[in-house]
Amino acid sequence: MTQIDRSPLVYTDWTVIETEFVPELLNSRETVFTIGNGYLGTRGSFEEGYAQSQPATLIHGVYDDVPIVYTELVNCPDWLPLLIIVDGDRFRLDQGEVLSYERQLDVRRAVLSRTIHWRSPSGRTIRLHFERFASLADEHVVGLRCQITALEADAIVEVQASINGYPENQGFNHWEQLGQGKTEHGVWLQVRTRTSHIELAMASSLSLSGAQGNVQVTNVPGYPTLTTTFTAPAEQTITIENLITIYTSREVEAPVQSAQSKLAALTNYQDLFDAHEQSWAEAWQQSDIVIEGDLRAQLAVRYNLFQLLIAAARHDDRVSIPAKTLSGFGYRGHVFWDTEIFILPFFTFTQPHLARNLLTYRYRTIQGARRKATYYGYKGAMYSWESADTGDEVTPRWALPKDPYGEDIRIWCRDREIHISADIAYASWYYWQATQDDEWMRDYGAEIILDTAVFWMSRVEWSTRYERYEIREVIGADEYHEHVNNNTFTNRMAQWHLEKAIYIYDWLKQTQPEKLGELCDRLKITSERRSRWQDIATNMFIHSHPSGLIEQCDGFFDLEDINLEDYEPRTKSMQEILTIAGADKAQVLKQPDVLMLLYLMRQSQESPYSLEALEKNWNYYAPRTDITYGSSLGPAIHAILASDLNNTVEAYDRFMQAVMVDLEDTRGNADDGIHGASAGGIWQAVVLGFGGVQFGEEPFAHPHLPPGWTRLKFRIHWRDQWHEFDLRADPTTPKRTMTSSDIQGVIFDLDGVLTDTAEYHYRAWQRLADEEGLPFDREANEALRGISRRASLMKIIGDRVYSEAQIEDMMERKNQYYVDSIDAISPTDLLPGVLDFLKEIKQAGVKTALGSASKNARPVIEKLGIAEYIDVIGDGHSVERPKPAPDLFLFGANELGVDPAACVVFEDAAAGIEAALAAGMWAVGLGPVERVGEAHVVLSSLENVHWADLRGKLQQLAKAERTAELIR
């Protein structure tokens, strides 16, 4: 595993770690730590609750109306509440004292965990370890586990596990209570939405191990609770396991009975989690992307793919992925073009059965699209800009102004942003091309494409003056301009749509004549209408210019041309700065429009796409696009197009802007939920942009790997076959030859180099060994220098056999003993000479990193008072392979942005020296020659060592090596 310092988040290959609780980040982190399984999504709220929290469990398809105002995805009863009372004090993060805190989302296993060392207001000290999962193996099951350890003294602990039947959507409660009760296995709750009348039932069980305690039932109305009270002996871990089953009337006739029966049939938490973990292993087998050389990008990509995977329904083709997935209240759970254009390709090429479900949702809701077309006076199917369960338009007509005294803002997207019908046809077509799923196209896709073609036929206008078809009064992909004529994106997509409708018509006529006849009768399609489609497609007006520059819409080039750089630095969108009316009169874009069209035509190389057209239009439109504060949909698309133009620096910048939008809340709106379209665009940016994948009879790659990426590996499913791509950086790229004057980075081990916590580690291991009856002494402890906690434990265990759960428990216990012991560490614990040496390096302008196997390196550095001298922290969260593998030091070099050959490592362990040499770095050993003699330079300590002198030694060694190389 590997880590990055993005305080207070730490990133590893597969995990996102929060090492400090910051109340101001409460809601955005609830989004970040969302879990789910394709049936439901649960935000990362705390089990014990917290003021201003926004807990939510959102279930696909469970929509209800707020009277008159809008339709929204409903916040379902909360299955998380777990109240813990220790000797009369309720555990909460805003009470007592938090001694240590860590929350971790493991996206490989889809489990959210949290470990807290807490002292109650009355002085009781406990360690709590929470974890939760939403089963991918059985979507109706979620699980919660809490491990409680009383420290220092016995404690009386009460645990209450509840179902909260009064959830709210930001102040509105959609549920009416129908019933609740208890069974042999636990408690249950039954509720129903107020207007859509969807019933939901939850059933909950509670088990206790490691202590004696009975489970009691309390049936407070709307809040059924299971309670147990027990004595927790000091230093003994007690485990609470809470299993919950969830059903709605959307999938079963009797949700209460189904929830109760499922609960009664469940085995135990660990078995359920094992099945869940296996299902995720299978999902990642198809969908994972491996990036080597850039840890931050590696984790961020996997994180975004995880958020997509937990949002896609596996067994329901009546729902789609909302713009904010199932992670927040943003956009009220409505479905946009985001799904078809940005999200769907990931599923089409890695999980095609899920892509099929998502597209079939558009077929299931086509009646809503027909109702919308009729409402506006058109024929066929006109898909809604925002859709929910029925497909009817649910975009609000008005938005409230930010100024409380301002006028309401008219939302024109529902009326004017009509390109979504072509977007859905586009997604349907390319799903068919990738999967050759003729059955789906026959039964579902053809009707979507043909009936929306009927809509375009009724929507276009014939210009007698210019003798061409036009589309007037629209909003294009760029939403800053709301009433335009002949938006090139819309016109070309409509034209493309009609061309493909003609193809589908002819395909059905040749292969499925009975199906074509049935559709023609029902949709009133005649051969004359087919001819009309051809006429419209042939004579549709598309802006063009001999120079290759494409005008976005009628009169766009006549608008005021402003320079966005003149408005920097800024923290809000250009529309906010210029006002809605001002942005409408300027050549400034919210998101790609002409460039978006070029991107969509890129796959088939159809007009107006060409590399020359892309370059010409990129140079014009990219500087005029509000890419930082406009729409989150833009950066990923810009990353792909910049990559096509071999502008890898720009491509990587835009990619990172997209990939970190939620993890680092770069737009300040992560509270609302995950940016689903951005997450989908990230897959496209990596695979189609950096990977350069294009499609012929088979997919092939023309990679453009960003600087620093040494490897990019992924799979693509194309026409019933899996294709493996393992792309590597060009090995012919010359590498710089190292000289000591090139040294730009210094990497320090922690223990034995900067401070000596070996004694603390020894005492913690000794205590654990004594508890387990394992032989261990100071001589054995010497063999643990420089290696990871797990590797150390394996050496101590020897031939003894332990389960993985027991091993994890022992590692956690040892770590807690160590954390407790170093609580009082301070700057006085720095080894002689360290502070002066760090100051000299800082003054010399050399970058510094920590490369320690300890998972507690970060708090130790802070307690030592030297955090300001360390630029990057690499610790035990960091790489899967510990020393003597070079991974940890290579990570440090990468994060410093320094060539490994330009780094020098300071180590006191043989394993560390071996790792430094394997990384191709200079090594300075601190300690006896018999232990660190393989290093380039051996010192007894850093006392009285000066950077200039050491650099001179390395210079002499470098010169000697070059001379020896010339002789050879």
XYZ file of C-alpha atoms in Angstrom, residues 372-639:
268
model
C -43.470 15.594 -22.500
C -43.436 15.749 -26.317
C -47.233 15.998 -26.363
C -47.179 18.717 -23.699
C -44.887 20.882 -25.842
C -46.813 20.153 -29.037
C -44.379 17.730 -30.647
C -44.585 14.133 -31.798
C -42.699 11.047 -30.688
C -40.611 10.882 -27.510
C -38.897 13.950 -26.040
C -36.813 12.848 -23.084
C -36.892 14.929 -19.929
C -33.854 16.955 -18.946
C -34.299 15.671 -15.391
C -36.010 12.336 -14.924
C -37.110 10.257 -11.927
C -39.231 7.112 -11.746
C -41.759 7.747 -14.539
C -39.672 9.644 -17.080
C -41.798 12.765 -16.779
C -40.037 16.100 -16.553
C -39.047 16.871 -12.966
C -36.723 19.825 -13.551
C -37.907 22.657 -11.288
C -39.258 25.660 -13.174
C -37.696 28.123 -10.769
C -34.622 28.321 -8.546
C -34.224 30.545 -5.528
C -31.678 33.372 -5.902
C -28.629 33.559 -3.625
C -29.649 37.110 -2.804
C -32.647 36.827 -0.429
C -34.076 39.985 -2.005
C -33.453 38.877 -5.573
C -35.982 37.549 -8.042
C -36.527 33.834 -8.580
C -34.448 32.396 -11.424
C -36.214 30.708 -14.324
C -34.729 27.302 -15.153
C -34.955 26.936 -18.940
C -33.266 23.531 -19.238
C -36.589 21.680 -19.004
C -37.860 23.606 -22.052
C -34.754 24.217 -24.155
C -32.009 21.693 -23.422
C -33.312 19.073 -25.796
C -30.102 17.398 -26.921
C -30.663 14.728 -24.261
C -32.869 12.730 -26.661
C -29.950 12.430 -29.066
C -27.578 11.709 -26.172
C -29.677 8.702 -25.155
C -29.748 7.481 -28.761
C -25.975 7.942 -28.915
C -25.457 5.834 -25.798
C -27.819 3.157 -27.104
C -26.002 2.984 -30.421
C -22.546 2.642 -28.913
C -23.704 0.073 -26.373
C -24.917 -1.955 -29.342
C -21.635 -1.487 -31.222
C -19.614 -2.624 -28.205
C -21.762 -5.592 -27.161
C -23.533 -6.663 -30.377
C -26.559 -7.167 -28.153
C -29.051 -7.499 -31.015
C -31.766 -8.699 -28.654
C -31.631 -5.506 -26.619
C -31.596 -3.331 -29.723
C -34.568 -5.202 -31.149
C -36.665 -5.181 -27.990
C -35.690 -1.841 -26.446
C -33.119 0.277 -28.252
C -34.864 0.468 -31.596
C -38.007 1.935 -30.084
C -35.958 4.538 -28.194
C -34.019 5.607 -31.292
C -36.973 5.584 -33.682
C -39.487 7.393 -31.498
C -36.993 10.119 -30.583
C -36.283 10.461 -34.322
C -39.997 11.163 -34.724
C -39.548 13.924 -32.149
C -36.669 15.530 -34.072
C -38.735 15.434 -37.233
C -41.415 17.506 -35.501
C -38.953 19.823 -33.724
C -36.821 21.063 -36.633
C -37.868 24.097 -38.659
C -37.462 24.674 -42.394
C -35.920 28.001 -43.342
C -37.328 29.088 -46.690
C -34.806 31.923 -46.775
C -31.768 29.647 -46.542
C -33.387 26.407 -47.704
C -32.171 24.392 -44.738
C -33.406 22.800 -41.569
C -32.701 24.645 -38.348
C -33.302 24.090 -34.648
C -34.127 27.313 -32.862
C -34.518 28.375 -29.210
C -32.316 25.795 -27.519
C -29.687 25.463 -24.825
C -26.587 23.605 -25.942
C -24.129 21.655 -23.839
C -22.755 25.053 -22.762
C -25.471 26.259 -20.415
C -24.301 29.862 -20.060
C -26.208 30.719 -23.258
C -29.871 29.893 -22.793
C -31.788 31.039 -25.905
C -29.735 30.303 -28.990
C -30.431 29.225 -32.539
C -28.604 26.501 -34.407
C -26.393 25.333 -31.593
C -23.894 23.206 -33.495
C -23.804 20.504 -30.834
C -27.597 20.104 -30.870
C -27.962 20.310 -34.661
C -25.211 17.804 -35.376
C -26.382 15.381 -32.686
C -29.936 15.538 -34.093
C -28.563 14.955 -37.581
C -26.432 12.050 -36.360
C -29.460 10.653 -34.531
C -31.581 10.676 -37.690
C -28.787 9.000 -39.655
C -28.655 6.177 -37.118
C -32.457 5.915 -36.987
C -32.441 5.288 -40.725
C -29.807 2.594 -40.217
C -31.880 0.935 -37.469
C -34.993 1.096 -39.646
C -33.179 -0.644 -42.493
C -31.564 -3.174 -40.130
C -34.930 -4.152 -38.709
C -36.412 -4.348 -42.195
C -33.706 -6.804 -43.206
C -33.394 -8.874 -40.003
C -36.596 -8.341 -37.980
C -39.364 -7.359 -40.405
C -42.136 -8.369 -38.000
C -40.656 -6.181 -35.263
C -40.320 -3.284 -37.671
C -43.924 -3.687 -38.717
C -45.082 -3.683 -35.094
C -43.045 -0.543 -34.317
C -44.170 1.267 -37.447
C -47.798 0.595 -36.628
C -47.410 1.770 -33.043
C -45.131 4.758 -33.676
C -46.812 5.760 -36.951
C -43.584 5.465 -38.925
C -44.002 5.168 -42.679
C -41.583 4.921 -45.567
C -42.421 8.567 -46.278
C -41.312 9.509 -42.768
C -38.080 7.576 -43.256
C -37.516 9.634 -46.392
C -38.258 12.787 -44.409
C -35.586 11.799 -41.883
C -33.110 11.498 -44.719
C -34.085 14.880 -46.090
C -33.634 16.523 -42.688
C -30.291 14.832 -42.117
C -29.063 15.889 -45.555
C -30.169 19.498 -45.204
C -29.560 20.161 -41.499
C -27.632 23.382 -40.976
C -24.246 22.830 -39.330
C -21.962 25.808 -38.726
C -18.695 25.537 -40.622
C -15.875 27.812 -41.720
C -13.076 27.347 -44.253
C -10.566 27.809 -41.424
C -11.971 24.785 -39.621
C -13.235 26.845 -36.703
C -16.807 25.922 -35.763
C -19.156 28.606 -34.462
C -20.961 27.380 -31.356
C -24.309 28.899 -32.373
C -25.725 31.721 -34.458
C -23.937 34.936 -33.546
C -21.534 33.449 -31.014
C -18.497 35.101 -32.591
C -20.264 38.471 -32.330
C -20.518 38.253 -28.535
C -18.103 40.147 -26.312
C -14.760 38.356 -26.217
C -13.315 38.452 -22.720
C -10.078 37.080 -21.305
C -10.746 34.738 -18.382
C -7.230 35.284 -17.063
C -8.169 38.890 -16.322
C -10.538 37.585 -13.638
C -7.984 35.463 -11.800
C -7.634 34.642 -9.015
C -11.282 33.807 -8.379
C -13.333 31.357 -6.345
C -16.644 31.374 -8.217
C -18.000 30.805 -11.692
C -17.879 33.343 -14.479
C -21.684 33.370 -14.506
C -21.697 34.448 -10.874
C -19.147 37.156 -11.663
C -20.783 38.430 -14.872
C -24.400 37.602 -13.853
C -26.620 35.333 -15.937
C -27.336 38.102 -18.442
C -23.689 39.113 -18.643
C -22.410 35.594 -19.319
C -25.103 35.188 -21.978
C -23.589 38.131 -23.867
C -19.971 36.974 -23.653
C -17.835 34.309 -25.300
C -17.449 32.327 -22.120
C -18.592 28.710 -21.701
C -19.756 26.789 -18.671
C -18.524 23.501 -20.159
C -17.361 22.099 -23.510
C -19.864 22.497 -26.341
C -18.152 22.421 -29.732
C -15.348 20.478 -28.068
C -17.921 18.090 -26.587
C -19.300 17.469 -30.057
C -15.827 16.768 -31.385
C -15.267 14.347 -28.532
C -18.486 12.446 -29.240
C -17.666 12.220 -32.950
C -14.085 11.212 -32.173
C -14.858 7.514 -31.654
C -16.269 7.021 -35.155
C -14.146 9.775 -36.752
C -17.339 11.311 -38.160
C -17.793 14.928 -39.206
C -16.863 17.452 -37.950
C -14.096 15.546 -36.141
C -10.549 15.567 -37.438
C -7.324 16.119 -35.574
C -6.915 19.399 -37.421
C -10.427 20.530 -36.463
C -9.781 19.506 -32.883
C -6.584 21.538 -32.677
C -8.157 24.595 -34.265
C -11.216 24.537 -32.034
C -9.280 23.581 -28.904
C -7.085 26.642 -29.300
C -10.175 28.826 -29.571
C -12.645 27.317 -27.095
C -10.473 25.882 -24.312
C -9.270 29.331 -23.122
C -12.888 30.540 -23.164
C -14.251 27.672 -21.062
C -14.829 28.205 -17.342
C -13.129 24.911 -16.630
C -12.394 25.550 -12.942
C -15.726 26.861 -11.643
C -18.151 26.199 -14.468
C -19.292 22.588 -14.649
C -17.606 19.534 -13.150
C -18.416 17.729 -16.418
C -15.757 19.620 -18.351
C -12.316 18.749 -16.942
C -12.365 15.045 -17.850
C -13.363 15.803 -21.448
C -10.672 18.461 -21.709
C -8.185 15.919 -20.369
